[in-house]
Tab-separated table of C-alpha atoms and ligand atoms in Angstrom:
chain	number	residue	atom	x	y	z
S	1	MET	CA	107.415	123.616	103.529
S	2	ASP	CA	109.767	120.912	102.314
S	3	ILE	CA	108.495	117.804	104.049
S	4	THR	CA	111.233	115.620	102.606
S	5	GLN	CA	113.542	117.243	105.189
S	6	PRO	CA	113.565	116.586	108.944
S	7	LEU	CA	110.902	118.721	110.608
S	8	SER	CA	111.870	121.330	113.171
S	9	ASP	CA	109.703	121.498	116.278
S	10	ASP	CA	108.206	124.749	114.966
S	11	LEU	CA	107.216	123.208	111.650
S	12	LYS	CA	105.805	120.162	113.381
S	13	ARG	CA	103.655	122.437	115.543
S	14	ASP	CA	102.540	124.256	112.368
S	15	VAL	CA	101.488	120.997	110.726
S	16	ILE	CA	99.476	119.994	113.793
S	17	ALA	CA	97.897	123.449	114.158
S	18	HIS	CA	96.690	123.439	110.542
S	19	GLN	CA	95.520	119.866	110.935
S	20	ASP	CA	93.536	120.740	114.053
S	21	ARG	CA	91.953	123.754	112.422
S	22	TRP	CA	91.016	122.227	109.076
S	23	GLY	CA	90.900	118.475	109.644
S	24	VAL	CA	92.260	117.950	106.112
S	25	THR	CA	95.419	119.448	104.633
S	26	VAL	CA	96.923	119.041	101.167
S	27	TYR	CA	100.625	118.984	100.336
S	28	ARG	CA	101.252	119.317	96.608
S	29	ALA	CA	104.295	117.923	94.780
S	30	THR	CA	105.929	116.717	97.978
S	31	GLY	CA	108.854	114.914	96.370
S	32	LEU	CA	108.400	112.163	98.969
S	33	ASP	CA	109.334	108.559	98.338
S	34	ASP	CA	108.200	105.627	100.500
S	35	GLU	CA	110.920	106.078	103.101
S	36	GLY	CA	110.356	109.828	103.218
S	37	GLN	CA	106.628	109.375	103.723
S	38	ILE	CA	107.199	106.948	106.600
S	39	ARG	CA	109.827	109.221	108.161
S	40	PHE	CA	107.516	112.241	107.947
S	41	ALA	CA	104.570	110.292	109.390
S	42	ARG	CA	106.640	109.152	112.364
S	43	ASN	CA	106.856	112.753	113.543
S	44	PHE	CA	103.240	112.459	114.626
S	45	GLY	CA	103.049	109.140	116.425
S	46	HIS	CA	103.192	105.389	116.232
S	47	LEU	CA	102.377	103.949	112.798
S	48	GLU	CA	99.994	101.150	111.950
S	49	SER	CA	101.720	98.316	110.115
S	50	LEU	CA	101.001	95.040	108.417
S	51	PRO	CA	102.844	92.014	109.796
S	52	PRO	CA	105.721	90.412	107.852
S	53	LYS	CA	104.454	88.062	105.138
S	54	ASP	CA	105.929	85.889	102.386
S	55	GLY	CA	109.453	86.836	103.421
S	56	GLN	CA	108.611	90.520	103.128
S	57	PRO	CA	109.375	92.834	106.045
S	58	ARG	CA	106.712	94.606	108.096
S	59	GLN	CA	104.821	97.117	105.924
S	60	PHE	CA	104.277	100.672	107.146
S	61	LEU	CA	102.476	101.843	103.995
S	62	PHE	CA	99.023	100.515	103.124
S	63	ASN	CA	97.998	99.967	99.522
S	64	ALA	CA	94.986	102.189	98.819
S	65	GLY	CA	95.043	101.944	95.029
S	66	ASN	CA	94.048	99.300	92.493
S	67	LEU	CA	97.381	97.531	91.934
S	68	ASP	CA	98.393	94.094	93.171
S	69	LYS	CA	101.726	93.217	94.783
S	70	ASN	CA	103.317	92.838	91.364
S	71	GLY	CA	102.275	96.352	90.399
S	72	GLU	CA	99.586	95.220	87.927
S	73	ILE	CA	95.931	96.284	87.964
S	74	ASN	CA	94.169	93.926	90.340
S	75	TRP	CA	91.164	92.439	88.530
S	76	SER	CA	90.360	89.994	91.315
S	77	GLU	CA	86.672	90.312	92.103
S	78	ASN	CA	87.431	90.061	95.794
S	79	ALA	CA	89.855	92.977	95.565
S	80	ILE	CA	87.318	95.097	93.690
S	81	THR	CA	84.576	94.255	96.169
S	82	TYR	CA	86.911	94.974	99.066
S	83	ARG	CA	87.729	98.407	97.657
S	84	ARG	CA	84.040	99.219	97.235
S	85	GLY	CA	83.792	99.297	101.018
S	86	ASP	CA	86.223	102.246	101.011
S	87	MET	CA	83.846	104.169	98.778
S	88	ILE	CA	81.381	104.608	101.614
S	89	PHE	CA	82.157	107.426	104.060
S	90	HIS	CA	84.196	106.074	106.975
S	91	THR	CA	87.003	106.853	109.410
S	92	ASP	CA	90.137	104.763	108.949
S	93	SER	CA	90.732	101.903	111.380
S	94	SER	CA	87.777	102.600	113.672
S	95	PHE	CA	87.530	98.781	113.581
S	96	MET	CA	90.734	98.585	115.646
S	97	ASP	CA	90.934	98.930	119.426
S	98	GLN	CA	93.381	101.801	119.096
S	99	ARG	CA	91.967	104.625	117.044
S	100	THR	CA	93.863	106.252	114.226
S	101	SER	CA	94.492	109.972	114.166
S	102	TYR	CA	96.177	110.948	110.908
S	103	SER	CA	96.028	109.161	107.599
S	104	MET	CA	98.609	110.392	105.094
S	105	LEU	CA	97.776	109.354	101.547
S	106	ARG	CA	100.363	109.907	98.822
S	107	ALA	CA	99.695	109.662	95.100
S	108	VAL	CA	102.323	107.625	93.241
S	109	GLU	CA	100.292	107.028	90.059
S	110	VAL	CA	96.909	108.567	89.280
S	111	PRO	CA	94.268	107.862	86.634
S	112	ALA	CA	93.793	110.410	83.848
S	113	SER	CA	90.662	111.588	85.615
S	114	GLY	CA	88.682	110.687	88.692
S	115	GLY	CA	89.866	109.077	91.881
S	116	PRO	CA	89.513	112.016	94.261
S	117	THR	CA	88.907	111.592	97.983
S	118	GLU	CA	85.871	113.264	99.533
S	119	PHE	CA	86.048	114.541	103.101
S	120	ALA	CA	83.254	115.421	105.506
S	121	ASP	CA	83.606	117.764	108.484
S	122	ALA	CA	82.214	115.838	111.465
S	123	ARG	CA	82.811	118.671	113.949
S	124	SER	CA	80.675	121.196	112.091
S	125	ALA	CA	78.069	118.508	111.544
S	126	TYR	CA	78.028	117.823	115.287
S	127	ASP	CA	77.680	121.552	116.060
S	128	ASP	CA	74.602	121.715	113.851
S	129	LEU	CA	72.765	118.763	115.446
S	130	PRO	CA	69.543	119.589	117.275
S	131	GLN	CA	70.108	119.906	121.026
S	132	ASP	CA	67.890	116.926	121.860
S	133	MET	CA	69.937	114.733	119.513
S	134	LYS	CA	73.178	115.926	121.134
S	135	GLU	CA	71.813	114.930	124.521
S	136	ARG	CA	70.576	111.583	123.229
S	137	ILE	CA	73.942	110.537	121.798
S	138	GLU	CA	76.285	112.144	124.338
S	139	HIS	CA	77.170	108.990	126.278
S	140	LEU	CA	76.624	106.281	123.661
S	141	GLU	CA	79.246	103.784	122.585
S	142	CYS	CA	79.309	101.871	119.303
S	143	GLU	CA	80.774	98.616	118.029
S	144	HIS	CA	82.850	98.873	114.853
S	145	SER	CA	83.691	96.207	112.276
S	146	LEU	CA	85.747	96.218	109.098
S	147	TRP	CA	83.563	93.373	107.868
S	148	TRP	CA	80.411	95.465	108.204
S	149	SER	CA	81.723	98.107	105.816
S	150	ARG	CA	82.866	95.350	103.433
S	151	ALA	CA	79.349	93.860	103.573
S	152	GLN	CA	77.878	97.230	102.639
S	153	GLY	CA	80.353	97.379	99.755
S	154	GLY	CA	78.923	94.134	98.376
S	155	ALA	CA	80.994	91.423	100.103
S	156	GLU	CA	79.223	88.239	101.137
S	157	ILE	CA	79.467	88.485	104.910
S	158	THR	CA	76.560	87.745	107.224
S	159	ARG	CA	75.724	89.497	110.460
S	160	GLU	CA	76.555	86.224	112.217
S	161	GLY	CA	79.975	86.318	110.585
S	162	ILE	CA	80.461	89.854	111.845
S	163	GLU	CA	79.208	89.131	115.334
S	164	GLU	CA	81.427	86.115	115.919
S	165	ARG	CA	84.447	88.390	115.451
S	166	HIS	CA	85.935	91.054	117.695
S	167	ARG	CA	84.210	94.432	117.461
S	168	PRO	CA	86.090	97.284	119.126
S	169	VAL	CA	83.928	99.767	121.016
S	170	HIS	CA	84.379	103.536	120.744
S	171	ARG	CA	82.465	106.540	121.969
S	172	LEU	CA	80.026	107.931	119.427
S	173	VAL	CA	80.678	111.508	120.543
S	174	HIS	CA	84.094	112.543	121.728
S	175	VAL	CA	86.034	115.719	122.338
S	176	HIS	CA	88.610	116.381	119.642
S	177	ALA	CA	91.825	116.731	121.632
S	178	GLY	CA	93.466	119.425	119.512
S	179	THR	CA	90.539	121.839	119.586
S	180	GLY	CA	88.242	120.813	122.424
S	181	ARG	CA	85.363	120.635	119.935
S	182	LYS	CA	82.928	117.757	120.118
S	183	THR	CA	82.582	115.544	117.070
S	184	ILE	CA	80.824	112.450	115.765
S	185	TYR	CA	82.803	109.213	115.432
S	186	ALA	CA	80.825	106.824	113.231
S	187	GLY	CA	81.054	106.070	109.481
S	188	ALA	CA	80.797	102.847	107.511
S	189	HIS	CA	82.589	100.613	110.041
S	190	CYS	CA	80.147	101.681	112.775
S	191	TYR	CA	78.002	98.587	113.309
S	192	ARG	CA	75.640	99.060	116.243
S	193	VAL	CA	75.082	101.004	119.425
S	194	VAL	CA	76.095	99.098	122.558
S	195	GLY	CA	72.964	97.989	124.417
S	196	TRP	CA	70.538	99.015	121.678
S	197	THR	CA	68.497	96.825	119.354
S	198	TRP	CA	69.697	96.377	115.814
S	199	GLU	CA	66.829	98.427	114.379
S	200	GLU	CA	67.320	101.320	116.815
S	201	SER	CA	71.069	101.211	116.269
S	202	ARG	CA	70.862	101.331	112.522
S	203	ALA	CA	68.269	104.106	112.511
S	204	LEU	CA	70.560	106.303	114.630
S	205	ILE	CA	73.858	105.446	112.921
S	206	ASP	CA	72.376	105.808	109.442
S	207	TYR	CA	70.892	109.160	110.421
S	208	LEU	CA	74.214	110.434	111.789
S	209	ASN	CA	76.237	109.165	108.825
S	210	ALA	CA	73.819	110.859	106.429
S	211	HIS	CA	73.892	114.033	108.512
S	212	VAL	CA	77.710	114.286	108.550
S	213	THR	CA	78.059	113.602	104.839
S	214	GLN	CA	75.614	116.216	103.581
S	215	GLU	CA	77.022	118.200	100.676
S	216	LYS	CA	77.480	121.324	102.797
S	217	TYR	CA	80.064	119.540	104.974
S	218	VAL	CA	81.933	117.791	102.141
S	219	ILE	CA	84.921	118.766	99.995
S	220	SER	CA	86.555	116.766	97.207
S	221	ILE	CA	90.312	116.701	96.653
S	222	ASP	CA	92.040	115.613	93.455
S	223	TYR	CA	95.539	114.233	93.302
S	224	ALA	CA	98.476	114.725	91.006
S	225	VAL	CA	101.543	112.521	91.260
S	226	GLY	CA	103.543	113.411	94.371
S	227	ASP	CA	100.671	115.028	96.257
S	228	MET	CA	99.904	113.920	99.779
S	229	VAL	CA	96.727	114.575	101.719
S	230	ILE	CA	96.584	114.320	105.493
S	231	TRP	CA	93.315	113.920	107.310
S	232	ASP	CA	92.392	113.556	110.930
S	233	ASN	CA	90.184	110.495	111.328
S	234	LEU	CA	89.085	111.743	114.742
S	235	CYS	CA	87.128	114.672	113.264
S	236	THR	CA	86.466	113.851	109.596
S	237	PHE	CA	84.866	111.116	107.498
S	238	HIS	CA	86.149	110.322	104.004
S	239	ARG	CA	85.528	108.100	101.008
S	240	GLY	CA	87.204	107.256	97.755
S	241	ALA	CA	85.222	108.580	94.818
S	242	GLY	CA	84.878	106.905	91.453
S	243	PHE	CA	87.542	106.249	88.877
S	244	ASP	CA	88.115	103.994	85.880
S	245	TRP	CA	89.438	100.704	87.307
S	246	SER	CA	91.192	99.951	84.035
S	247	GLN	CA	93.563	102.848	84.757
S	248	ARG	CA	96.422	102.475	87.174
S	249	ARG	CA	96.003	104.135	90.562
S	250	ASP	CA	98.838	103.724	93.045
S	251	MET	CA	98.050	105.370	96.388
S	252	ARG	CA	100.067	104.680	99.544
S	253	ARG	CA	98.899	105.483	103.034
S	254	ALA	CA	100.807	105.930	106.263
S	255	THR	CA	98.514	105.782	109.272
S	256	VAL	CA	99.292	107.308	112.663
S	257	ARG	CA	97.741	105.960	115.836
S	258	GLU	CA	96.155	108.185	118.422
S	259	ALA	CA	97.772	106.239	121.238
S	260	PRO	CA	101.485	106.216	122.003
S	261	ALA	CA	103.607	103.267	120.942
S	262	PRO	CA	102.897	100.129	122.944
S	263	SER	CA	105.624	99.072	125.351
S	264	GLN	CA	105.762	95.559	123.945
S	265	GLY	CA	104.292	93.644	121.053
S	266	ASP	CA	102.309	95.414	118.398
S	267	ASP	CA	100.563	93.256	115.901
S	268	PRO	CA	96.851	93.990	116.021
S	269	PHE	CA	96.582	93.601	112.239
S	270	ALA	CA	97.955	90.059	112.513
S	271	ASP	CA	94.971	89.141	114.710
S	272	LEU	CA	92.530	90.939	112.431
S	273	LEU	CA	93.839	89.183	109.333
S	274	ALA	CA	94.132	85.788	111.049
S	275	ASN	CA	90.408	85.975	111.863
S	276	ALA	CA	89.300	87.454	108.554
S	277	PRO	CA	86.273	85.909	106.874
S	278	GLU	CA	86.651	84.827	103.296
S	279	ILE	CA	85.378	87.793	101.327
S	280	LEU	CA	83.373	86.844	98.269
S	281	PRO	CA	81.431	89.287	96.135
S	282	ARG	CA	77.672	89.030	96.622
S	283	THR	CA	77.187	89.430	92.894
S	284	SER	CA	79.890	89.559	90.299
S	285	ALA	CA	81.856	92.750	90.834
S	286	LEU	CA	83.193	92.396	87.319
S	287	GLU	CA	79.696	92.294	85.857
S	288	ARG	CA	79.164	95.659	87.428
S	289	LEU	CA	82.292	96.983	85.748
S	290	PRO	CA	81.635	96.620	82.030
S	291	ASN	CA	84.208	98.116	79.695
S	292	GLY	CA	86.245	99.941	82.246
S	293	SER	CA	83.301	101.775	83.724
S	294	GLN	CA	83.554	103.844	86.861
S	295	LEU	CA	83.911	101.978	90.112
G	1	LIG	FE1	89.887	105.195	104.271
């Protein structure tokens, strides 16, 4: 289908049906530009956005590549460390109160090799859990934090720093609305189980994250310029795989919320960013990147 054109209701239903069935869909050589990507994404719900800054308007596309705002490769250690957190399996924006359904990631520039995204099928992984584990986790809720996944990626953030900030709570097991299948909602932002000790929480969350991301549930998708991949964060995990940081990678993501548009005010990212800790690399990220090695 030509997704640069307005979608008919039939085509929109087709997109959703394929999305529900597969969790991840790939659109090659879309011909989309920024405006087209945003317009297409708006067919499926309310978009996440970054608040206006430095005289720039509100941003509806998130930078998921390695370029800075001037379009140059970003060699800031903080930026590299930040991006490392995306290379651990996660679900986008589980650290927000409103969950995200679809992420739509479009390749504008790609490295000569590398830089795929890996996706894990959390519904099949849930199906395969032992029955006693299903019963144990059925009613649990978990706290999520962006800063926890950044800490795992090598950023200098303490547990105190995480715990003094807002941590949205989401069900660990939920019913995927489009299919009625149960699925696991965890990943790298998933911090602890509500009401459980830290040790018990981490043992369970680490077990589930490892379970979902076993090779048998994972596919890897490569990008060429113009491709766009859509994934459903409510039934898949994903991570960025390695690439040579010295090569340009320009990836732009539109992100659709599960919930309908709020009736008034909508700036949850302003709060998140206003309360962000200063992110410093634990050890030099650049030292770990000698001679353009793989990130
Ligand atoms: Fe992501």
